[in-house]
Coordinates of N, CA and C in Angstrom, one line a residue:
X188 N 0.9 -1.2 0.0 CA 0.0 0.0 0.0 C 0.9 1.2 0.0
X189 N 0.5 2.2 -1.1 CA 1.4 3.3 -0.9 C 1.3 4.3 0.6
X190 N 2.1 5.3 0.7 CA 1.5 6.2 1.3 C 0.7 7.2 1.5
X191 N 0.0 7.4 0.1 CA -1.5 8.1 -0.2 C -2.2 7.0 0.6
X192 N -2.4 6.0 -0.1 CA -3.2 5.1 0.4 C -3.3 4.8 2.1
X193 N -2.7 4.8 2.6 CA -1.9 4.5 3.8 C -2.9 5.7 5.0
X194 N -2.2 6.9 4.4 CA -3.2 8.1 5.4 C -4.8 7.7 5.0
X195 N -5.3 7.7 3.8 CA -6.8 7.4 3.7 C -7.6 6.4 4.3
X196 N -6.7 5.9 4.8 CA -7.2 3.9 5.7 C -6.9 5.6 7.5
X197 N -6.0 5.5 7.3 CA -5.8 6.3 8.6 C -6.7 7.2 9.3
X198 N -7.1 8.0 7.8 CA -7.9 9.0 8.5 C -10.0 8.5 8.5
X199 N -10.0 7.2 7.5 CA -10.9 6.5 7.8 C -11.3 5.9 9.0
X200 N -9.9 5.5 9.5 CA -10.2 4.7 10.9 C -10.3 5.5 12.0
X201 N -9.7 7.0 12.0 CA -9.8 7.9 12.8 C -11.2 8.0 12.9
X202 N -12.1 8.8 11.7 CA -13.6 9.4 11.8 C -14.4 8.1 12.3
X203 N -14.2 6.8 12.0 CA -14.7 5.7 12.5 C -15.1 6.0 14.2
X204 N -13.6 6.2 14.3 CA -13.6 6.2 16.1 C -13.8 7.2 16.8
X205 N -14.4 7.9 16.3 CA -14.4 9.3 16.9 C -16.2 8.8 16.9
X206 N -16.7 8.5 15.7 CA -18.2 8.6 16.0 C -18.6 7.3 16.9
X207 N -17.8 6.0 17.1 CA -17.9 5.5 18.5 C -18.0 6.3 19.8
X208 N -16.9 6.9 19.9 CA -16.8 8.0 21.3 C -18.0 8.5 21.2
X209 N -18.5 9.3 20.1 CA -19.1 10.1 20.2 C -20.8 9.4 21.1
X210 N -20.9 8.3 20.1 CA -21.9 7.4 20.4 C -22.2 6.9 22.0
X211 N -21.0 6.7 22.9 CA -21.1 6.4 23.8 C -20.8 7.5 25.2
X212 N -20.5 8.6 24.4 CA -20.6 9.8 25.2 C -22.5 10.3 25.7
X213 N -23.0 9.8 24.2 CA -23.8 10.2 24.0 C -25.3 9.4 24.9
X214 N -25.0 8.1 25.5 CA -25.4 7.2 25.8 C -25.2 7.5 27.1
X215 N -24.2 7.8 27.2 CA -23.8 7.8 29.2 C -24.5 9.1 29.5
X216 N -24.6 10.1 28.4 CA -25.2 11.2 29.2 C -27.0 11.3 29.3
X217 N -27.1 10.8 28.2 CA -28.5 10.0 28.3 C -29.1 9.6 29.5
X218 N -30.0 10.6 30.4 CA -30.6 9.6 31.4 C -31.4 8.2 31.4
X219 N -31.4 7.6 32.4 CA -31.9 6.1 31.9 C -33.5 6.4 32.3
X220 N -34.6 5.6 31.8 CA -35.8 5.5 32.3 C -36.2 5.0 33.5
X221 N -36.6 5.0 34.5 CA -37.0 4.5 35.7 C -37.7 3.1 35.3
X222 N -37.3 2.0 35.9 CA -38.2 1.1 35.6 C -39.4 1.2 36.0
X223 N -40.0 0.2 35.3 CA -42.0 0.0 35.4 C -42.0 -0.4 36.7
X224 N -42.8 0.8 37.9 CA -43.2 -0.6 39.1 C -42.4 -0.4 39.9
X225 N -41.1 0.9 39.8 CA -40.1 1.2 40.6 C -40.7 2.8 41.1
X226 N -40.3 3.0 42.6 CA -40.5 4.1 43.1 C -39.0 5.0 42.8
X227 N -39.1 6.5 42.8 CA -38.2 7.2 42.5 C -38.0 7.5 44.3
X228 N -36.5 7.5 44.5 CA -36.2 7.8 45.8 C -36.1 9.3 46.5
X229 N -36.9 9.2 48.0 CA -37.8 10.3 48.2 C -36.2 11.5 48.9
X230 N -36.5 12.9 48.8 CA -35.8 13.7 48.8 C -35.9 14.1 50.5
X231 N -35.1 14.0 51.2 CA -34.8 14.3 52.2 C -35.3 15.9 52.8
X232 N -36.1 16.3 53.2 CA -36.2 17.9 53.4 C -35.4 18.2 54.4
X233 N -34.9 19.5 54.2 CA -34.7 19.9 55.8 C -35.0 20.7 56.1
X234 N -35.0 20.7 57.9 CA -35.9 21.0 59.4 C -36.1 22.4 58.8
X235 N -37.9 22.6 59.2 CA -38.5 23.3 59.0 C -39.5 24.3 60.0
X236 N -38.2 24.7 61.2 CA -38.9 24.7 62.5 C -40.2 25.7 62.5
X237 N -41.3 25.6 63.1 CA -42.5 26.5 63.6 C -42.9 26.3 64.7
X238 N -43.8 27.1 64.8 CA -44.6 27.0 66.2 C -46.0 28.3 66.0
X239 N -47.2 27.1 66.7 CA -48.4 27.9 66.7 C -48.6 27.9 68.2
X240 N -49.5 29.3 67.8 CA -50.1 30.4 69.1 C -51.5 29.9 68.5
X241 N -52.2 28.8 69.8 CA -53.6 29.1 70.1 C -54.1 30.2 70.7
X242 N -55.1 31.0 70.0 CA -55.2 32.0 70.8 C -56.5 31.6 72.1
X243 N -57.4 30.5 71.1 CA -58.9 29.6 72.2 C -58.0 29.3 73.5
X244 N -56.7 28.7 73.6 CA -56.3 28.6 74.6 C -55.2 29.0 75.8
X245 N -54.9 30.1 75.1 CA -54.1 31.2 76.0 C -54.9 31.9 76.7
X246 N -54.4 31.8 78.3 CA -55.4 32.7 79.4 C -54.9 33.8 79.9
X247 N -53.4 34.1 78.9 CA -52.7 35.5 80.0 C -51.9 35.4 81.0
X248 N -51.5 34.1 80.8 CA -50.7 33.8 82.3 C -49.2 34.4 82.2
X249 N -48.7 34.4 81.2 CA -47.3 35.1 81.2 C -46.4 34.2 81.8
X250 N -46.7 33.0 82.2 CA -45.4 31.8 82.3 C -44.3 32.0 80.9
X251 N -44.8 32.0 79.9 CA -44.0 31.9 78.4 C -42.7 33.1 78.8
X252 N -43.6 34.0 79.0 CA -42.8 35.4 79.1 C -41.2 35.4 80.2
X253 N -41.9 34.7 81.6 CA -41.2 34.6 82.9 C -39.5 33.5 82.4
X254 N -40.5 32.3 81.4 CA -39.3 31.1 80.8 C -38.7 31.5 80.4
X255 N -38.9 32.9 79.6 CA -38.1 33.2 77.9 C -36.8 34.4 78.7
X256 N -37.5 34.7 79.7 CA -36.3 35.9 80.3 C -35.6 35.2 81.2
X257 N -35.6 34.3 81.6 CA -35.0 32.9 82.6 C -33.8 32.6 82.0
X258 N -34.6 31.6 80.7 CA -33.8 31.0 79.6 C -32.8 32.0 79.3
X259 N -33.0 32.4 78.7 CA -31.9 33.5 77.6 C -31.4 33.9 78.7
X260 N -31.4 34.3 79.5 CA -31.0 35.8 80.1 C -31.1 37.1 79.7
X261 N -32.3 37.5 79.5 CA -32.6 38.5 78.8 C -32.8 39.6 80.0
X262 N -31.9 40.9 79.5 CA -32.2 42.0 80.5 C -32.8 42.3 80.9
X263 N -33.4 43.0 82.2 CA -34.3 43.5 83.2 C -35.1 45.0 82.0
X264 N -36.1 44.7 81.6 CA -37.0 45.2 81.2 C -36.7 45.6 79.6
X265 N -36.4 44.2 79.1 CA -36.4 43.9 78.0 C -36.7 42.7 77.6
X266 N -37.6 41.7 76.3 CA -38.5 41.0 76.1 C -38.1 40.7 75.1
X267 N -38.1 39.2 75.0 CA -37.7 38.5 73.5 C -39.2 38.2 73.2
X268 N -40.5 38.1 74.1 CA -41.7 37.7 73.6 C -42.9 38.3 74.6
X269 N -43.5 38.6 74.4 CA -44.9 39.3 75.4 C -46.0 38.7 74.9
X270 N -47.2 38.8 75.9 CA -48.3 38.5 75.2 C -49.1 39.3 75.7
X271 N -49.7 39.8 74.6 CA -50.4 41.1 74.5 C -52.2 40.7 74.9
X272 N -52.8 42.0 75.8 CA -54.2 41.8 76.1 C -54.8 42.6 75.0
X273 N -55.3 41.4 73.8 CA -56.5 42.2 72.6 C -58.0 41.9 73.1
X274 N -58.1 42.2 74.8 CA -59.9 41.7 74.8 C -60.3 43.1 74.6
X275 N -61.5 43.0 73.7 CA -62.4 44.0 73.8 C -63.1 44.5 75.1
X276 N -62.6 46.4 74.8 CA -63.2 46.7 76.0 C -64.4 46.5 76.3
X277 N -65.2 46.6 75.6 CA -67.1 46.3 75.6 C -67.2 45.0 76.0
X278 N -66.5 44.0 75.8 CA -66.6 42.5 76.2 C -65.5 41.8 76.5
X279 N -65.7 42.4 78.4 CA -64.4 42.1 79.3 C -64.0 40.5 79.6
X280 N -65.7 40.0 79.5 CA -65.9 38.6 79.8 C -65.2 37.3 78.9
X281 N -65.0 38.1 77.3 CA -64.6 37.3 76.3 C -63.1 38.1 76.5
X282 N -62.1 37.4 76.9 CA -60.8 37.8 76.9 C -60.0 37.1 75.5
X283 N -59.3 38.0 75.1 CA -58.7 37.8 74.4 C -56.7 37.9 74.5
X284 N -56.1 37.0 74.0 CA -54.3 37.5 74.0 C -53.7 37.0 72.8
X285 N -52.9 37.8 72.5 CA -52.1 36.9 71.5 C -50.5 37.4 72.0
X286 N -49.4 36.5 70.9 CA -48.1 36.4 71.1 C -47.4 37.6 70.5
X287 N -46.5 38.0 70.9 CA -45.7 38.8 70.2 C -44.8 38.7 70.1
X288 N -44.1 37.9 69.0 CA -42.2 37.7 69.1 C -42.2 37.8 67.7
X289 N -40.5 37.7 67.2 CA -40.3 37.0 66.2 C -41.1 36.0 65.5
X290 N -41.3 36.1 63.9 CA -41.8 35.4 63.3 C -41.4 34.5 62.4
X291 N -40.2 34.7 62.9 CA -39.4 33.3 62.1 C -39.4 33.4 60.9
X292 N -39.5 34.2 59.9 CA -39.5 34.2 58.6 C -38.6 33.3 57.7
X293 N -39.8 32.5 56.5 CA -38.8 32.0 55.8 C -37.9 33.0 54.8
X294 N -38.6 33.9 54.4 CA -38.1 35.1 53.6 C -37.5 36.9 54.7
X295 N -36.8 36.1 55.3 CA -36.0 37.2 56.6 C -35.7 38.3 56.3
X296 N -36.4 39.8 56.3 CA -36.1 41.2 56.0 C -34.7 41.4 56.8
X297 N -34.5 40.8 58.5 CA -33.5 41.2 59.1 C -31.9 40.5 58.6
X298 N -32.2 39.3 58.1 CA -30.7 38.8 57.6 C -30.6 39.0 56.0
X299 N -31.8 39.3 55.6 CA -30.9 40.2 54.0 C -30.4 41.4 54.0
X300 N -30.7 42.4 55.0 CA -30.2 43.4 55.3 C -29.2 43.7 56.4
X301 N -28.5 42.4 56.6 CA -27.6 42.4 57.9 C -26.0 42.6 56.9
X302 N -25.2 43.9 57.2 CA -24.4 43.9 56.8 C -23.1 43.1 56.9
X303 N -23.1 42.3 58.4 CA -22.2 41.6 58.8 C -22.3 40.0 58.6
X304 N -23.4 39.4 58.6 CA -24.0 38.4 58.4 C -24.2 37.9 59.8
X305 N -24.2 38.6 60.7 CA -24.9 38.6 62.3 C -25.7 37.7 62.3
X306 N -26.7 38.6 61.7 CA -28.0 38.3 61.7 C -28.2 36.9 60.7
X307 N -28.4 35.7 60.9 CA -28.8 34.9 59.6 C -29.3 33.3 60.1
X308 N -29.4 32.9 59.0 CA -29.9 31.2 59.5 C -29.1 30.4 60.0
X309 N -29.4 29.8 60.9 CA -28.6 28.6 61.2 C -28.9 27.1 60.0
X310 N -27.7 26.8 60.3 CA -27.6 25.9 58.6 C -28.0 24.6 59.1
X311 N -27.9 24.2 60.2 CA -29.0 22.9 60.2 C -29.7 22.9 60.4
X312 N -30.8 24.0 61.1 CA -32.1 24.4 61.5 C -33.1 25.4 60.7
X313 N -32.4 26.2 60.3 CA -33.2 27.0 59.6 C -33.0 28.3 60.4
X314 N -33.0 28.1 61.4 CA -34.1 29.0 62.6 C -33.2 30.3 62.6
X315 N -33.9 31.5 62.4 CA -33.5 32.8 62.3 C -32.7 33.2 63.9
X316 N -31.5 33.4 63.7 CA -30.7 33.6 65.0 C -29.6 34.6 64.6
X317 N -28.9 34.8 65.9 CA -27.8 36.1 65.9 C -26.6 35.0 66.1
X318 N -25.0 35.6 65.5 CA -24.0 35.5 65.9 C -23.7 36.8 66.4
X319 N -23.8 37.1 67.9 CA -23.8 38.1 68.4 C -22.1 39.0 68.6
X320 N -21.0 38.1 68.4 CA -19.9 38.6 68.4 C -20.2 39.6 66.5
X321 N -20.5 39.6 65.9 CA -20.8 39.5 64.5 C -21.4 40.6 64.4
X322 N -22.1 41.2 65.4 CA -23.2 42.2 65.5 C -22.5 43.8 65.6
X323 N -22.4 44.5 65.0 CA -22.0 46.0 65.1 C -22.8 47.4 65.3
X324 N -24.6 46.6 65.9 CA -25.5 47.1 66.3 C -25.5 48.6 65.3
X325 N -25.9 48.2 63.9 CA -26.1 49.3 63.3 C -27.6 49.5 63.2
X326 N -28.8 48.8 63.6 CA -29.9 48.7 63.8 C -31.0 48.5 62.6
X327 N -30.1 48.4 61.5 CA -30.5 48.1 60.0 C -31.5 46.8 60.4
X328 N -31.5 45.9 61.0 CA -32.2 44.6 61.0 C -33.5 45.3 62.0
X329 N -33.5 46.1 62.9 CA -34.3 46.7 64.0 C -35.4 47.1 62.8
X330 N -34.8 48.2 61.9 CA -35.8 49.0 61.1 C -36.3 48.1 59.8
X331 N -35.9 47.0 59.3 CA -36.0 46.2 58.5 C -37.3 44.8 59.2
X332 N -37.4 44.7 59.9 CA -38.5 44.0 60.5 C -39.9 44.4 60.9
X333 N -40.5 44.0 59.9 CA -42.3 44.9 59.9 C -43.0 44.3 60.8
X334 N -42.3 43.3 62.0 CA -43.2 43.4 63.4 C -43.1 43.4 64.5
X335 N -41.9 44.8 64.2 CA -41.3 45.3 65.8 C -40.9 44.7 66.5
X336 N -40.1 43.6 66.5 CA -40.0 42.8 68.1 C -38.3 42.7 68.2
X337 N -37.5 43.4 67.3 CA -36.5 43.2 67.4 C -35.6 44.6 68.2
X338 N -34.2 44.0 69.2 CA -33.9 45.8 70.0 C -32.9 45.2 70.3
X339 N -31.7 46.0 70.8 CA -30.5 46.2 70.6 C -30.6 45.6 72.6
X340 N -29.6 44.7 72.6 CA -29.3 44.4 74.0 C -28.6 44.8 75.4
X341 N -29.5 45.3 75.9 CA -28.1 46.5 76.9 C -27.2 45.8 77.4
X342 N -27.0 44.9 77.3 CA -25.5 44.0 78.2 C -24.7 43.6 77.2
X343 N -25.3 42.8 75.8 CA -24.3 42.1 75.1 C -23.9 43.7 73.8
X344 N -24.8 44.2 74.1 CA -25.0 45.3 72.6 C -25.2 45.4 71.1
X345 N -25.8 43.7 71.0 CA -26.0 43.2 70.2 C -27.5 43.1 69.5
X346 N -28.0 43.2 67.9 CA -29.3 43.2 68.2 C -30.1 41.6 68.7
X347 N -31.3 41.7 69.4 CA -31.6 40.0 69.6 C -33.2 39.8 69.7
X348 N -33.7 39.0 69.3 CA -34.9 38.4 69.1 C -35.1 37.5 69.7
X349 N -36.5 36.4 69.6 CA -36.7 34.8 69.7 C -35.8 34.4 68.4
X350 N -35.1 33.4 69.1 CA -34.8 32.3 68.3 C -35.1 30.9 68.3
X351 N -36.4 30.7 68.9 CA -37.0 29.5 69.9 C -36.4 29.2 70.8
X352 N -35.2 29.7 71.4 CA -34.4 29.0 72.4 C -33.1 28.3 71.7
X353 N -32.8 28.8 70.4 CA -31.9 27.5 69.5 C -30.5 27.0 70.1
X354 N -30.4 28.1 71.2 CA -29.1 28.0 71.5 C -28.9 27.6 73.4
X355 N -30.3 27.4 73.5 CA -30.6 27.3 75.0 C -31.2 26.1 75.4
X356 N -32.0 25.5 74.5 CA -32.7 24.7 74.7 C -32.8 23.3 73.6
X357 N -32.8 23.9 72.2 CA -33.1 23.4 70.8 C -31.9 22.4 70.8
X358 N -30.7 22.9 71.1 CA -29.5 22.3 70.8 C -29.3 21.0 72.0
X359 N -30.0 21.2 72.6 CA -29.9 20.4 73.8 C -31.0 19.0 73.7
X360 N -31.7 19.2 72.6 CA -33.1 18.1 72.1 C -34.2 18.5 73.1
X361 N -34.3 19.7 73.9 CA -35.8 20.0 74.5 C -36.2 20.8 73.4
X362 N -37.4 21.3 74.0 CA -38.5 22.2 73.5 C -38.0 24.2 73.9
X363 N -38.5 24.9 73.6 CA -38.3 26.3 74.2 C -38.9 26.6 75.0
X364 N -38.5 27.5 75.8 CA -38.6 27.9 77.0 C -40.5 28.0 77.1
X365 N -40.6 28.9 76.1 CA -42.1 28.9 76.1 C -43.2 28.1 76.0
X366 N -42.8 26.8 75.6 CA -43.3 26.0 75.0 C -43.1 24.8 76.2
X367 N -42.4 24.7 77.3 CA -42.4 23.9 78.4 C -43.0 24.1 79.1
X368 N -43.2 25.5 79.3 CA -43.8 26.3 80.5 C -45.3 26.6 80.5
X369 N -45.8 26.8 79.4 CA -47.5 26.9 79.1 C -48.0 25.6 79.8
X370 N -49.5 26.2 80.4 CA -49.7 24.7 81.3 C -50.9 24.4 80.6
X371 N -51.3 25.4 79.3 CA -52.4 25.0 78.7 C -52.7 24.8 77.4
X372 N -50.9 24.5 77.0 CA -51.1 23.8 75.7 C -51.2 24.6 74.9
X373 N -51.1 26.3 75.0 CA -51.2 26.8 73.9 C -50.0 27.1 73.0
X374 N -49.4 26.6 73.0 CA -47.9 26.6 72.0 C -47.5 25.5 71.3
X375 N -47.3 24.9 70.3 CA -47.1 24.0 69.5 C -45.9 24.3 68.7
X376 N -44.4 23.5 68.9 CA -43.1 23.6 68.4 C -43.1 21.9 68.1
X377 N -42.1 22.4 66.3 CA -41.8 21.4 65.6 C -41.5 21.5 64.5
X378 N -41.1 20.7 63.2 CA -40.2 20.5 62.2 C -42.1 20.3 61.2
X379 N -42.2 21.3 60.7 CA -43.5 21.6 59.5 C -43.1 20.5 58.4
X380 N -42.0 19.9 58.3 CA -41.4 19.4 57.1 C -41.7 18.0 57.6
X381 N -41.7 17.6 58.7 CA -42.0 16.6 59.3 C -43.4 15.9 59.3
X382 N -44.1 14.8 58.0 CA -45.7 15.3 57.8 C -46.0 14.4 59.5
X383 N -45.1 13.7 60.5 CA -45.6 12.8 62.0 C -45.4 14.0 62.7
X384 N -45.3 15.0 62.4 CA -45.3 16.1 63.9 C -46.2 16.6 64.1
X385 N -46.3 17.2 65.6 CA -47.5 17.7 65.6 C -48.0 18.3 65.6
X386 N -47.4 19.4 65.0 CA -47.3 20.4 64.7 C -48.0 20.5 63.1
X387 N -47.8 19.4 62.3 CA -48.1 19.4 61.0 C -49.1 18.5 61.2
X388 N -49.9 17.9 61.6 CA -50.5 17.8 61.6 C -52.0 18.2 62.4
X389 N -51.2 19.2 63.4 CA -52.5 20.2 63.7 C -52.9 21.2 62.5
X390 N -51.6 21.7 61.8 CA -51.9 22.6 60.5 C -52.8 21.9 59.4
X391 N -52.9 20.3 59.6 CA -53.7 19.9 58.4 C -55.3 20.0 58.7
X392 N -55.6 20.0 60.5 CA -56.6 20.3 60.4 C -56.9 21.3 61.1
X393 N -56.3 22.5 61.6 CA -57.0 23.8 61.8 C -56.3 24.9 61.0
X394 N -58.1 25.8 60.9 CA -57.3 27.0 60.2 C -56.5 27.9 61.0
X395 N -55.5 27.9 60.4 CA -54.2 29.1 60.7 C -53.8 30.1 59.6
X396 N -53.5 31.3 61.1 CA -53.2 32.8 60.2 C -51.9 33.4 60.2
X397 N -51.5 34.1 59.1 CA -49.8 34.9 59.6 C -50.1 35.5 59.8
X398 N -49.1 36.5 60.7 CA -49.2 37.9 60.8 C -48.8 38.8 59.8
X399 N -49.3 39.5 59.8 CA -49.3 40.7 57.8 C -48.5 40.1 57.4
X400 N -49.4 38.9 56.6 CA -49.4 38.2 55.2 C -48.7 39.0 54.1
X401 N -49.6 40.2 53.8 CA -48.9 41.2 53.0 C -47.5 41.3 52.8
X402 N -46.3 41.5 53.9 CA -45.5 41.7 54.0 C -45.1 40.6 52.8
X403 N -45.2 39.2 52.5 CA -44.2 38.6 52.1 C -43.1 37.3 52.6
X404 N -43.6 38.0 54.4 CA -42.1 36.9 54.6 C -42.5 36.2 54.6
X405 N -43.1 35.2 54.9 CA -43.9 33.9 55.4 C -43.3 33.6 56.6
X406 N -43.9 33.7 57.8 CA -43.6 33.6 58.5 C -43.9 32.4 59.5
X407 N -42.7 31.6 60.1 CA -43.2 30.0 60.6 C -44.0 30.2 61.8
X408 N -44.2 31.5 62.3 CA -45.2 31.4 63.7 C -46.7 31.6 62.7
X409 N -47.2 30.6 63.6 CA -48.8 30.7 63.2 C -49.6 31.0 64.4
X410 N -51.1 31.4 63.7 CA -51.5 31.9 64.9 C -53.2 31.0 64.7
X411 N -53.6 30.3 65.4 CA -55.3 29.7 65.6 C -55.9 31.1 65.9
X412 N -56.6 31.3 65.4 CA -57.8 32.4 65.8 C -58.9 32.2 66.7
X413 N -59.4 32.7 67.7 CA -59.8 32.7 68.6 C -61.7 32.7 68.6
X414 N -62.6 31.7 68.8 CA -63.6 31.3 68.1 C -64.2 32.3 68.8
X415 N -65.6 33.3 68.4 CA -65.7 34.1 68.9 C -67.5 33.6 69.9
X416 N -67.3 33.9 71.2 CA -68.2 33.5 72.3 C -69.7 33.4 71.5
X417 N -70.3 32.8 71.7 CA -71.7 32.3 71.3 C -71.6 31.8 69.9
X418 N -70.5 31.2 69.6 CA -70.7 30.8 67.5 C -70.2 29.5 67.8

């Protein structure tokens, strides 16, 4: 065989092998079909913490409040959570209260606007919390929060909220401060992502409200609404 001849076998056997490769590149990238009769394997979520405020069963007792400044160590006349008296003055007999803390937002106004990254999620929980060394108390997160509950701490000088206890209680496998202490059940903590908690499955059967929806954040505290006397 000459050497014309010689390259033309060469460069035939080359384009040959190239569209092999090509064929089997083309195959491996090919996803495969699930077989008939096979389940696709389920996606792990992660923890999804919440907690609901009955309001039918809160009486005003202020235990939640007494736990949460226990727990934390929260300064002398400063509040990671209150509960507020909404009874109508015309109808003293139907009392009413609700919660006021942090709302745990999945969509957090205070850690997208935390210049330091203080303010932000904890990565195996979710749950909105302070790295308080981190904090330069510029109060950007204070004015960034459309339901007030957040303030600068006279001892550490850092800004701080509820963080359910994440660092007091959560980490330790109990419940939050608030949530031990209620003697009447009205607090419900747990993982929403969880469809055996009880938490999710009280959401599947009562109606629950956020607080100003409007805003956007979605926030993981919920609230039962409070049935109104003779209905």
């Amino acid at each position: 065989m000459d050497n014309k001849n010689q390259r033309r076998a060469f460069i035939r056997y080359i384009a040959l092998g190239s569209v092999g490769v090509g064929a089997v590149a083309m195959a491996a990238a090919t996803p495969s079909e699930p077989k008939k009769g096979t389940q696709e394997p389920k996606v792990e979520k992660k923890p999804h913490f919440g907690m609901i405020f009955d309001q039918n069963k809160c009486v005003g007792c202020t235990d939640c409040e007494v736990a949460c400044v226990k727990t934390n160590i929260v300064p002398k006349g400063q509040m990671r959570l209150f509960v507020q008296d909404k009874t109508d003055p015309q109808n003293r007999m139907d009392k009413r209260f609700v919660r006021i803390s942090c709302q745990q937002c999945e969509d957090a106004p205070c850690v997208n606007v935390c210049p330091t990254n203080a303010c932000c999620k904890d990565e195996k929980t979710g749950i909105v919390t302070m790295k308080t060394d981190d904090c330069i108390a510029c109060k950007y997160c204070i004015v960034a929060c459309p339901y007030d509950v957040r303030f600068i701490n006279h001892e550490t000088k850092a800004a701080e909220s509820c963080n359910f206890c994440l660092d007091t209680k959560i980490e330790k496998g109990e419940q939050p401060a608030c949530v031990e202490s209620c003697r009447y059940d009205a607090l419900v903590f747990g993982d929403v992502n969880d469809e055996e908690s009880q938490i999710s499955k009280l959401l599947r059967i009562k109606d629950s409200l956020r607080m100003r929806p409007e805003c956007g954040t979605k926030p993981s505290l919920r609230y039962i609404p409070a049935i109104k006397m003779g209905v």
